[in-house]
Coordinates of C-alpha atoms in Angstrom, one line a residue:
M37 CA -16.1 11.2 96.1
S38 CA -17.1 13.2 99.1
G39 CA -14.3 13.7 101.6
T40 CA -11.6 12.6 99.1
T41 CA -9.0 14.9 97.5
T42 CA -7.0 13.8 94.5
A43 CA -3.4 14.7 93.9
R44 CA -4.5 16.6 90.9
E45 CA -6.9 18.7 93.0
Q46 CA -4.1 19.3 95.5
R47 CA -1.8 20.6 92.8
A48 CA -4.6 22.9 91.4
A49 CA -5.3 24.2 94.9
D50 CA -1.6 24.9 95.5
V51 CA -1.2 27.0 92.3
P52 CA -2.1 30.4 93.8
R53 CA 0.6 29.9 96.5
H54 CA 3.4 29.9 93.8
R55 CA 2.0 32.3 91.2
H56 CA 3.9 35.4 92.4
R57 CA 7.2 33.6 92.4
R58 CA 6.9 32.1 89.0
G59 CA 5.0 34.9 87.2
L60 CA 1.9 32.7 86.9
G61 CA -1.7 33.6 87.3
A62 CA -4.6 31.3 88.3
G63 CA -4.4 27.9 86.6
G64 CA -0.7 28.2 85.9
V65 CA -1.1 30.9 83.1
N66 CA 1.6 33.5 82.6
R67 CA -0.4 36.5 83.5
W68 CA 1.9 39.0 81.8
A69 CA 1.6 37.2 78.5
V70 CA -2.1 37.2 78.9
L71 CA -2.0 41.0 79.5
V72 CA -0.1 41.5 76.3
V73 CA -2.8 39.6 74.3
L74 CA -5.6 41.6 76.0
C75 CA -3.9 44.9 75.4
V76 CA -3.2 44.3 71.7
S77 CA -6.9 43.4 71.1
L78 CA -8.0 46.4 73.1
L79 CA -5.6 48.6 71.1
L80 CA -7.3 47.5 67.8
V81 CA -10.8 48.2 69.2
A82 CA -9.7 51.6 70.3
L83 CA -8.0 52.4 67.0
D84 CA -11.1 51.4 65.0
A85 CA -13.2 53.9 67.0
T86 CA -11.3 56.8 65.5
V87 CA -9.3 55.6 62.5
L88 CA -12.2 56.1 60.1
H89 CA -12.4 59.9 60.8
V90 CA -9.6 60.8 58.5
A91 CA -10.9 58.4 55.8
V92 CA -14.3 60.1 55.6
P93 CA -13.4 62.3 52.6
A94 CA -12.0 59.3 50.6
V95 CA -15.1 57.2 51.5
T96 CA -17.4 60.0 50.4
E97 CA -15.6 60.4 47.1
D98 CA -15.6 56.6 46.4
L99 CA -19.0 55.4 47.7
R100 CA -21.0 58.6 47.3
P101 CA -23.2 58.1 50.4
S102 CA -25.9 60.6 51.3
A103 CA -25.4 62.9 54.3
T104 CA -27.5 60.6 56.5
G105 CA -25.6 57.6 55.2
L106 CA -22.3 59.1 56.0
L107 CA -23.4 59.8 59.6
W108 CA -24.5 56.2 59.9
I109 CA -21.2 54.9 58.6
V110 CA -19.3 56.9 61.3
D111 CA -21.8 56.5 64.2
I112 CA -23.1 52.9 63.9
Y113 CA -19.9 51.4 65.3
P114 CA -19.9 53.1 68.7
L115 CA -23.7 52.9 68.8
V116 CA -23.9 49.1 68.4
A117 CA -20.9 48.6 70.7
A118 CA -22.4 50.6 73.5
S119 CA -25.7 48.9 73.2
L120 CA -24.4 45.3 73.4
L121 CA -21.7 45.7 76.2
I122 CA -24.0 44.5 79.0
L123 CA -25.4 41.7 76.9
F124 CA -22.0 40.2 76.0
G125 CA -20.5 41.1 79.4
T126 CA -23.1 39.0 81.2
L127 CA -23.0 36.3 78.6
G128 CA -19.2 35.9 79.2
D129 CA -19.8 35.5 82.9
R130 CA -22.2 32.6 82.1
V131 CA -20.5 30.7 79.2
G132 CA -16.9 31.8 79.6
R133 CA -15.1 35.1 79.0
R134 CA -12.4 33.5 76.9
R135 CA -15.0 31.9 74.7
V136 CA -16.8 35.2 74.1
L137 CA -13.4 37.0 73.6
L138 CA -12.2 34.6 70.9
L139 CA -15.5 34.7 69.1
G140 CA -15.2 38.5 69.2
Y141 CA -11.8 38.3 67.5
G142 CA -13.4 36.3 64.7
V143 CA -16.4 38.6 64.3
F144 CA -14.1 41.7 64.3
S145 CA -11.8 40.1 61.6
L146 CA -14.7 39.1 59.4
A147 CA -16.3 42.6 59.7
S148 CA -13.0 44.3 58.9
A149 CA -12.7 42.3 55.7
I150 CA -16.3 43.1 54.7
A151 CA -15.8 46.8 55.4
A152 CA -12.5 47.0 53.4
L153 CA -14.2 45.4 50.4
A154 CA -17.5 47.3 50.7
S155 CA -18.7 48.6 47.3
T156 CA -21.9 50.4 48.6
P157 CA -22.7 52.6 51.6
H158 CA -25.2 50.1 52.9
V159 CA -22.6 47.3 53.0
L160 CA -20.2 49.6 54.8
V161 CA -22.8 50.5 57.4
A162 CA -23.6 46.8 57.9
A163 CA -19.9 46.0 58.3
R164 CA -19.4 48.8 60.8
A165 CA -22.3 47.5 62.8
L166 CA -20.8 44.0 62.8
L167 CA -17.5 45.6 64.0
G168 CA -19.5 47.1 66.8
V169 CA -20.7 43.6 67.7
G170 CA -17.2 42.3 67.8
G171 CA -16.0 45.3 69.8
A172 CA -18.8 44.7 72.4
M173 CA -17.6 41.1 72.8
I174 CA -13.9 42.1 73.2
M175 CA -14.1 45.2 75.5
P176 CA -15.7 43.8 78.6
A177 CA -14.0 40.4 78.2
T178 CA -10.5 42.0 78.3
L179 CA -11.2 43.8 81.6
S180 CA -13.0 40.8 83.2
I181 CA -10.2 38.3 82.3
L182 CA -7.7 40.8 83.6
R183 CA -9.7 40.9 86.9
Q184 CA -9.4 37.2 87.2
V185 CA -5.8 36.6 86.1
F186 CA -4.5 39.3 88.5
P187 CA -6.3 38.4 91.8
E188 CA -3.8 40.3 93.9
R189 CA -4.8 43.9 94.0
R190 CA -1.4 45.6 93.7
E191 CA -0.5 43.7 90.6
R192 CA -4.0 44.1 89.2
A193 CA -3.7 47.9 89.7
M194 CA -0.5 47.8 87.6
A195 CA -2.2 45.8 84.9
I196 CA -5.1 48.1 84.8
G197 CA -2.7 51.0 84.4
I198 CA -1.1 49.4 81.4
W199 CA -4.5 48.5 80.0
S200 CA -5.8 52.1 80.3
A201 CA -2.6 53.5 78.8
V202 CA -3.0 51.3 75.8
A203 CA -6.6 52.4 75.4
A204 CA -5.5 56.1 75.5
V205 CA -2.8 55.3 72.9
G206 CA -5.3 53.6 70.6
A207 CA -7.8 56.4 70.6
A208 CA -5.1 59.0 69.9
V209 CA -3.1 57.1 67.3
G210 CA -6.2 56.1 65.2
P211 CA -6.3 59.3 63.2
L212 CA -2.5 59.4 62.7
L213 CA -2.4 55.8 61.5
G214 CA -5.4 56.4 59.2
G215 CA -3.6 59.4 57.7
L216 CA -0.4 57.4 57.2
L217 CA -2.3 54.5 55.5
L218 CA -4.3 56.9 53.2
E219 CA -1.1 58.5 51.9
H220 CA -0.1 55.1 50.4
F221 CA -3.2 53.0 50.0
W222 CA -7.0 53.2 49.5
W223 CA -9.4 53.8 52.3
G224 CA -10.1 50.1 52.8
S225 CA -6.6 49.7 54.2
V226 CA -7.7 51.3 57.6
F227 CA -9.9 48.1 58.0
L228 CA -7.5 45.5 56.5
I229 CA -4.8 46.4 59.1
N230 CA -7.1 44.8 61.7
I231 CA -7.1 41.3 60.2
P232 CA -3.5 40.0 60.6
L233 CA -3.4 41.5 64.2
M234 CA -6.7 40.0 65.2
A235 CA -5.6 36.7 63.7
A236 CA -2.5 36.8 65.8
C237 CA -4.6 37.6 68.9
L238 CA -6.9 34.7 68.1
L239 CA -4.0 32.2 67.8
A240 CA -2.3 33.5 70.9
G241 CA -5.5 33.7 72.8
R242 CA -6.3 30.0 72.2
W243 CA -2.9 29.1 73.5
L244 CA -2.5 31.5 76.4
L245 CA -5.8 32.8 77.7
P246 CA -7.4 30.8 80.6
E247 CA -11.1 30.2 80.6
S248 CA -12.9 32.2 83.3
I249 CA -16.5 31.5 84.3
G250 CA -18.7 33.1 86.9
E251 CA -21.7 31.6 88.7
R252 CA -24.3 29.7 86.7
D253 CA -27.4 29.9 89.0
G254 CA -30.6 29.8 87.0
P255 CA -31.0 30.4 83.3
W256 CA -29.5 33.3 81.4
D257 CA -32.1 36.1 81.2
V258 CA -32.4 36.4 77.4
L259 CA -35.4 38.8 77.5
G260 CA -33.5 41.0 80.1
A261 CA -30.4 41.1 77.8
L262 CA -32.5 42.1 74.8
L263 CA -34.3 44.8 76.9
A264 CA -31.0 46.2 78.0
A265 CA -29.6 46.2 74.5
A266 CA -32.6 47.8 72.9
G267 CA -32.9 50.4 75.7
L268 CA -29.3 51.4 75.5
F269 CA -29.5 51.6 71.7
G270 CA -32.4 54.0 72.0
V271 CA -30.8 56.2 74.6
V272 CA -27.4 56.3 72.9
L273 CA -29.0 57.1 69.5
G274 CA -31.1 59.9 71.0
V275 CA -28.1 61.4 72.8
K276 CA -25.9 61.2 69.7
R277 CA -28.6 63.1 67.7
V278 CA -28.8 65.8 70.3
G279 CA -25.0 66.0 70.2
G280 CA -25.2 66.4 66.4
A281 CA -27.3 69.5 66.9
A282 CA -30.7 67.8 66.3
A283 CA -33.7 69.3 68.1
L284 CA -34.4 67.5 71.4
L285 CA -38.2 67.5 70.7
A286 CA -37.8 66.3 67.1
P287 CA -39.5 62.9 66.6
A288 CA -36.3 61.2 65.4
T289 CA -34.6 62.3 68.6
A290 CA -37.4 62.2 71.2
L291 CA -38.9 58.8 70.3
P292 CA -35.6 56.8 70.6
L293 CA -34.8 58.6 73.9
I294 CA -38.2 57.9 75.4
A295 CA -38.4 54.4 74.2
G296 CA -34.9 53.7 75.4
V297 CA -35.6 55.1 78.9
L298 CA -38.8 53.1 79.2
L299 CA -37.1 49.8 78.1
L300 CA -34.3 50.4 80.7
V301 CA -36.9 51.0 83.4
L302 CA -38.6 47.8 82.5
F303 CA -35.2 46.1 82.5
A304 CA -34.4 47.4 86.0
R305 CA -37.8 46.3 87.3
R306 CA -37.4 42.9 85.8
Q307 CA -33.9 42.5 87.4
R308 CA -35.2 43.4 90.8
R309 CA -38.0 40.8 90.6
R310 CA -35.9 37.9 89.4
R311 CA -34.3 35.5 91.8
Y312 CA -31.2 35.2 89.5
P313 CA -30.9 38.5 87.7
L314 CA -28.9 39.2 84.6
V315 CA -27.3 42.2 86.4
D316 CA -27.3 42.4 90.2
L317 CA -28.4 46.0 90.6
A318 CA -27.4 45.8 94.3
M319 CA -23.8 46.3 93.0
L320 CA -24.7 49.9 92.2
S321 CA -25.6 50.4 95.9
R322 CA -22.1 49.5 97.0
P323 CA -20.3 52.8 97.9
A324 CA -17.1 52.0 96.0
F325 CA -18.8 50.5 92.9
G326 CA -21.6 53.0 92.5
T327 CA -19.4 56.0 93.1
S328 CA -16.8 54.7 90.7
V329 CA -19.4 54.4 87.9
G330 CA -20.7 57.9 88.7
C331 CA -17.1 59.3 88.5
I332 CA -16.5 57.6 85.1
V333 CA -19.7 59.2 83.8
L334 CA -18.8 62.7 85.2
A335 CA -15.3 62.5 83.9
M336 CA -16.4 61.7 80.3
L337 CA -19.3 64.1 80.6
A338 CA -17.0 66.9 81.2
L339 CA -14.1 66.0 78.9
V340 CA -15.2 64.3 75.6
G341 CA -17.4 67.2 74.4
L342 CA -14.7 69.6 75.4
Q343 CA -12.1 67.6 73.4
L344 CA -14.4 67.8 70.3
I345 CA -14.7 71.6 70.7
A346 CA -11.0 72.0 71.3
T347 CA -10.3 70.1 68.0
Q348 CA -12.5 72.6 66.1
Y349 CA -10.7 75.5 67.9
L350 CA -7.3 74.3 66.8
Q351 CA -8.4 73.8 63.1
L352 CA -10.9 76.6 62.6
V353 CA -9.7 79.4 64.8
L354 CA -5.9 78.8 64.9
G355 CA -5.9 77.4 61.3
L356 CA -4.0 74.2 62.0
S357 CA -4.1 71.3 59.6
P358 CA -5.6 68.0 60.7
L359 CA -2.1 66.5 61.1
Q360 CA -0.9 69.6 63.1
T361 CA -4.0 69.3 65.2
G362 CA -3.2 65.6 65.9
V363 CA 0.4 66.5 66.8
R364 CA -0.8 69.3 69.1
M365 CA -3.0 66.7 71.0
V366 CA 0.0 64.3 71.5
P367 CA 1.0 65.8 74.9
L368 CA -2.5 64.9 76.2
T369 CA -2.0 61.3 75.2
C370 CA 1.6 61.1 76.6
A371 CA 0.5 62.5 79.9
A372 CA -2.4 60.0 80.0
M373 CA 0.0 57.1 79.3
A374 CA 2.3 58.3 82.1
A375 CA -0.5 58.5 84.6
G376 CA -1.7 55.0 83.6
L377 CA 1.8 53.5 84.1
L378 CA 2.2 55.4 87.4
G379 CA -1.3 54.6 88.5
S380 CA -0.5 51.6 90.7
R381 CA 2.0 53.5 92.8
L382 CA -0.2 56.5 93.0
L383 CA -3.1 54.4 94.2
Q384 CA -1.0 52.8 96.9
W385 CA 0.3 56.1 98.1
L386 CA -2.9 58.1 97.9
G387 CA -5.7 55.6 98.2
P388 CA -8.8 55.5 95.9
R389 CA -10.5 58.5 97.5
S390 CA -7.6 60.9 97.3
M391 CA -6.4 59.7 93.9
V392 CA -9.8 60.1 92.1
A393 CA -10.6 63.4 93.9
L394 CA -7.1 64.8 93.1
G395 CA -7.4 63.7 89.5
F396 CA -10.7 65.6 89.2
L397 CA -9.1 68.7 90.7
L398 CA -6.1 68.6 88.5
T399 CA -8.3 68.2 85.4
A400 CA -10.5 71.1 86.6
A401 CA -7.3 73.2 87.0
A402 CA -6.2 72.2 83.5
V403 CA -9.6 73.1 82.0
L404 CA -9.5 76.5 83.7
S405 CA -6.0 77.2 82.5
L406 CA -7.2 76.9 78.9
L407 CA -9.3 80.1 79.5
W408 CA -6.1 81.9 78.4
T409 CA -6.7 80.7 74.9
G410 CA -7.8 83.3 72.4
Q411 CA -7.6 83.9 68.6
E412 CA -3.8 83.9 68.7
D413 CA -1.8 80.7 68.9
R414 CA -0.1 80.3 72.2
P415 CA 1.6 76.8 72.1
A416 CA 3.3 76.9 75.5
P417 CA 0.2 77.4 77.7
L418 CA -1.9 75.2 75.5
I419 CA 0.6 72.3 75.7
A420 CA 0.9 72.7 79.5
G421 CA -2.9 72.6 79.8
F422 CA -3.1 69.5 77.7
L423 CA -0.4 67.8 79.8
L424 CA -2.2 68.5 83.0
L425 CA -5.5 67.6 81.5
G426 CA -4.3 64.1 80.3
F427 CA -2.6 63.3 83.6
G428 CA -5.5 64.4 85.8
L429 CA -8.1 62.6 83.6
E430 CA -6.2 59.3 83.5
M431 CA -5.7 59.5 87.3
T432 CA -9.5 59.8 87.7
L433 CA -10.4 57.0 85.3
F434 CA -7.7 54.7 86.6
G435 CA -8.7 55.1 90.2
A436 CA -12.4 54.7 89.3
Y437 CA -12.0 51.6 87.1
E438 CA -9.7 49.9 89.7
S439 CA -12.0 50.6 92.6
M440 CA -15.1 49.4 90.6
L441 CA -13.4 46.1 89.6
S442 CA -12.0 45.4 93.0
D443 CA -15.4 46.0 94.7
A444 CA -17.3 43.8 92.3
P445 CA -17.7 40.1 93.0
P446 CA -15.2 38.0 91.0
D447 CA -18.1 35.9 89.5
Q448 CA -19.6 39.1 88.1
A449 CA -16.4 40.5 86.6
G450 CA -17.8 40.6 83.1
T451 CA -21.0 42.4 84.2
A452 CA -18.9 44.9 86.2
A453 CA -16.6 45.6 83.2
A454 CA -19.6 46.0 80.9
I455 CA -21.2 48.5 83.3
G456 CA -18.0 50.5 83.4
E457 CA -17.6 50.5 79.6
T458 CA -21.3 51.4 79.2
S459 CA -21.0 54.3 81.7
Y460 CA -17.9 55.5 79.7
Q461 CA -19.8 55.5 76.4
L462 CA -22.9 57.1 77.9
G463 CA -20.9 59.8 79.6
A464 CA -19.1 60.6 76.4
G465 CA -22.3 60.8 74.4
I466 CA -24.1 63.0 77.0
G467 CA -21.0 65.2 77.3
I468 CA -21.0 65.9 73.6
A469 CA -24.7 66.7 73.7
L470 CA -24.5 68.9 76.9
L471 CA -21.4 70.9 76.2
G472 CA -22.3 71.2 72.5
S473 CA -25.7 72.7 73.6
V474 CA -23.8 75.2 75.9
M475 CA -21.5 76.1 73.1
N476 CA -24.4 76.7 70.6
A477 CA -26.3 78.7 73.2
V478 CA -23.5 81.2 73.3
Y479 CA -22.3 81.0 69.7
A480 CA -25.5 81.0 67.6
P481 CA -27.1 84.3 68.9
A482 CA -23.9 86.2 68.4
V483 CA -23.6 85.4 64.7
A484 CA -27.3 85.7 63.9
T485 CA -27.4 89.5 63.7
V486 CA -24.2 90.6 62.0
P487 CA -24.7 93.9 60.2
G488 CA -24.9 93.4 56.4
V489 CA -25.5 89.7 56.7
P490 CA -29.0 88.4 55.6
R491 CA -31.1 86.9 58.4
V492 CA -31.2 83.5 56.7
S493 CA -27.4 83.5 56.2
G494 CA -27.0 84.5 59.8
R495 CA -29.1 81.5 61.0
A496 CA -27.1 79.2 58.8
A497 CA -23.8 80.6 60.2
G498 CA -25.1 79.9 63.7
N499 CA -25.0 76.1 63.1
S500 CA -21.2 75.9 63.3
L501 CA -18.0 77.9 62.8
A502 CA -17.2 75.8 59.7
E503 CA -20.6 76.7 58.2
A504 CA -20.1 80.4 59.1
Y505 CA -16.9 80.3 57.0
E506 CA -18.8 78.7 54.2
V507 CA -21.6 81.4 54.3
A508 CA -19.0 84.1 54.5
G509 CA -17.4 82.7 51.3
G510 CA -20.6 83.4 49.5
L511 CA -20.9 87.0 50.6
H512 CA -19.3 90.1 49.1
G513 CA -17.8 93.3 50.6
P514 CA -17.2 94.0 54.3
A515 CA -20.1 91.7 55.4
A516 CA -18.0 88.6 54.7
G517 CA -15.0 89.8 56.8
A518 CA -17.4 90.9 59.6
L519 CA -19.1 87.5 59.7
R520 CA -15.8 85.7 59.9
A521 CA -14.4 87.9 62.6
T522 CA -17.7 87.8 64.6
A523 CA -17.9 84.0 64.3
R524 CA -14.3 83.6 65.6
V525 CA -14.9 85.8 68.6
A526 CA -18.2 84.1 69.3
F527 CA -16.7 80.7 69.1
V528 CA -13.9 81.6 71.5
H529 CA -16.4 83.1 73.9
G530 CA -18.5 79.9 73.7
L531 CA -15.4 77.8 74.3
H532 CA -14.6 79.8 77.5
T533 CA -18.2 79.3 78.7
T534 CA -17.9 75.6 78.0
L535 CA -14.6 75.4 79.9
V536 CA -16.3 76.9 83.0
V537 CA -19.2 74.4 82.8
S538 CA -16.7 71.5 82.4
A539 CA -14.8 72.7 85.4
G540 CA -18.0 72.8 87.4
L541 CA -18.8 69.2 86.5
L542 CA -15.3 68.1 87.4
L543 CA -15.6 69.7 90.9
V544 CA -18.9 67.8 91.3
G545 CA -16.9 64.7 90.5
A546 CA -14.3 65.6 93.1
A547 CA -17.0 65.9 95.7
A548 CA -18.5 62.6 94.7
A549 CA -15.1 60.9 95.0
L550 CA -15.2 61.5 98.7
R551 CA -17.5 58.5 99.0
L552 CA -14.7 56.1 97.8
P553 CA -12.6 54.1 100.3
R554 CA -9.8 56.1 101.9
H555 CA -7.2 53.3 101.6
M556 CA -6.4 50.6 99.0
E557 CA -7.3 47.3 100.7
C558 CA -4.9 44.6 99.5
G559 CA -5.9 41.8 101.8
E560 CA -8.7 39.3 101.1
G561 CA -11.1 40.9 98.7
R562 CA -14.5 41.9 100.2
A563 CA -16.1 40.8 97.0
D564 CA -15.7 37.2 98.0
T565 CA -16.7 37.6 101.6
E566 CA -19.8 39.7 101.3
R567 CA -21.9 37.1 99.6
P568 CA -22.5 34.3 102.1
A569 CA -26.2 35.0 102.5
A570 CA -26.7 34.8 98.7
S571 CA -24.7 31.6 98.4
A572 CA -26.6 30.0 101.3
R573 CA -29.9 31.0 99.8
S574 CA -29.0 29.6 96.4
A575 CA -27.9 26.3 97.9
A576 CA -30.7 25.8 100.4
A577 CA -33.8 27.3 98.6
P578 CA -36.0 25.0 96.5
G579 CA -35.4 24.9 92.8
A580 CA -36.2 28.0 90.8
D581 CA -35.3 29.2 87.3
G582 CA -34.3 25.7 86.3
E583 CA -32.2 24.7 89.4
R584 CA -32.9 21.6 91.3
P585 CA -33.3 21.5 95.1
G586 CA -30.1 20.7 97.0
E587 CA -27.9 21.0 93.8
P588 CA -24.7 23.0 94.5
S589 CA -25.1 26.3 92.8
G590 CA -21.5 27.7 93.0
A591 CA -22.8 31.1 93.8
G592 CA -20.1 33.6 94.7
R593 CA -17.4 31.6 93.0
S594 CA -15.5 32.4 89.9
T595 CA -13.4 29.6 88.3
M596 CA -10.5 29.7 86.0
L597 CA -9.4 26.8 83.9
P598 CA -5.9 26.7 82.4
P599 CA -5.7 26.3 78.7
A600 CA -4.2 22.8 78.9
R601 CA -7.2 21.4 80.8
R602 CA -9.9 22.5 78.5
G603 CA -9.5 19.4 76.4
A604 CA -9.7 17.0 79.4
D605 CA -11.9 13.9 79.3
P606 CA -15.5 15.1 80.1
G607 CA -16.1 12.0 82.1
R608 CA -13.4 12.8 84.6
P609 CA -13.8 15.7 87.1
A610 CA -11.4 18.5 86.2
A611 CA -9.9 20.4 89.0
R612 CA -11.0 24.0 89.3
T613 CA -9.2 26.6 91.2
A614 CA -11.2 29.3 92.9
V615 CA -9.8 32.7 92.2
R616 CA -9.9 35.1 95.1
P617 CA -8.3 38.5 95.3

């Protein structure tokens, strides 16, 4: 009844006062146990993004896919995941992030079983697409639940550091784990390993994870969610094709890009007109949020394409095996882990602006230090460059993610996490396309006119260094050696040009980071105090989008329900604790 407070509600309201002493988060949940569950599930998703790379030869030998089919087997997982992040991130805000996360665990496990037992390329492509659906459910939910379970900013920064370190480990360990499994089992084992771990996450999640729900004003915009998913699918597909050396004006590249951009424009216009939008685009106008998203894009734009080229350099120029290449990249991962674990302290000492800007500058310095690379193997400067690269990059991404989440309203944590993950994926895809184009612009003309090499062979050699070696293998006499030597020199020259372009992009990112807040604000979060007008409008305005006049909307509020209370009698009002940073 109005004006009456029950003892149960008093206890629920008192929970936040004791959570730091007892290690409990909102709703009496052990937040560190929750973090373990979230990190294990994120580790599996990150592993699955790269573990298949080393299994490609075995898959090719067993299933005999076409060249196009093989590309779809590899690319469909990140393509589907990137397209559906916003859809499932916003859905989690509406129906419950825990609910979406647990469903994601189930979908991921089912898809892993189908992929492991696939007997045709089409079944494997479908299973990988379903894995992308599960991954899109899991990724934004882990970050949004983390945002709610750790309302105090200092602890949340520590949790985000651990979360990001786990993501870095997963991406790096994927190829190594895949190689280890393939030495003893068939290629399906790289998928089967997911099932017991996801099952453990599902059981632990049902017991430990609290439910977390954002505002529920108006109906969920189904059409807007589909527009966003289809638009992102088209854009990411087009960008991936450009990154795969397809012509930009080719119909299979241009049509998805144009259609995707048009659908995203329609999505943005629809969101601006709706009273209760699926994604509050005004978040992007917040200096901290919008700048953080831009910094994530720029960091991935400059680095992912460079990492792909560096891998080719290690194998094709220096002649390292895939395992040796993976080992040579370990310092980068270790440095990223160290930066993630130290990120909370660095953020308190430096503040978001200085931390992100310094991370960009360190990464640019690391990239420029790699200009010393040549056709001879120099392990010491290469390892030093990778160490600085990993530490600087993780500083940048940690500071950007933490500032983005802290500036977002708690009730839109899932949306914010989905926007961050989408910007990460888009930056990575655009980076491969952009830096790959820079590399080809320098490399291809140099190998097209090698003396003694037919013009057709020279054009084929210009596609990649691996293809140049293959063409040289079919030639006789001094022309073969000349093509190999010229291709290596051209590749190193293209790598140096790409490094300079990457450093320029990183310096742009350092300048953009100056718009971030100078200090880490650890008091009451602005995200909860900046929305009174929206809340008042939702409560006072006449009904729209399915809401009745005078009905409390709960705008600006995010609630967390402890696991023990989810089975309460629906006829009795359960206490809800507002989570405020």
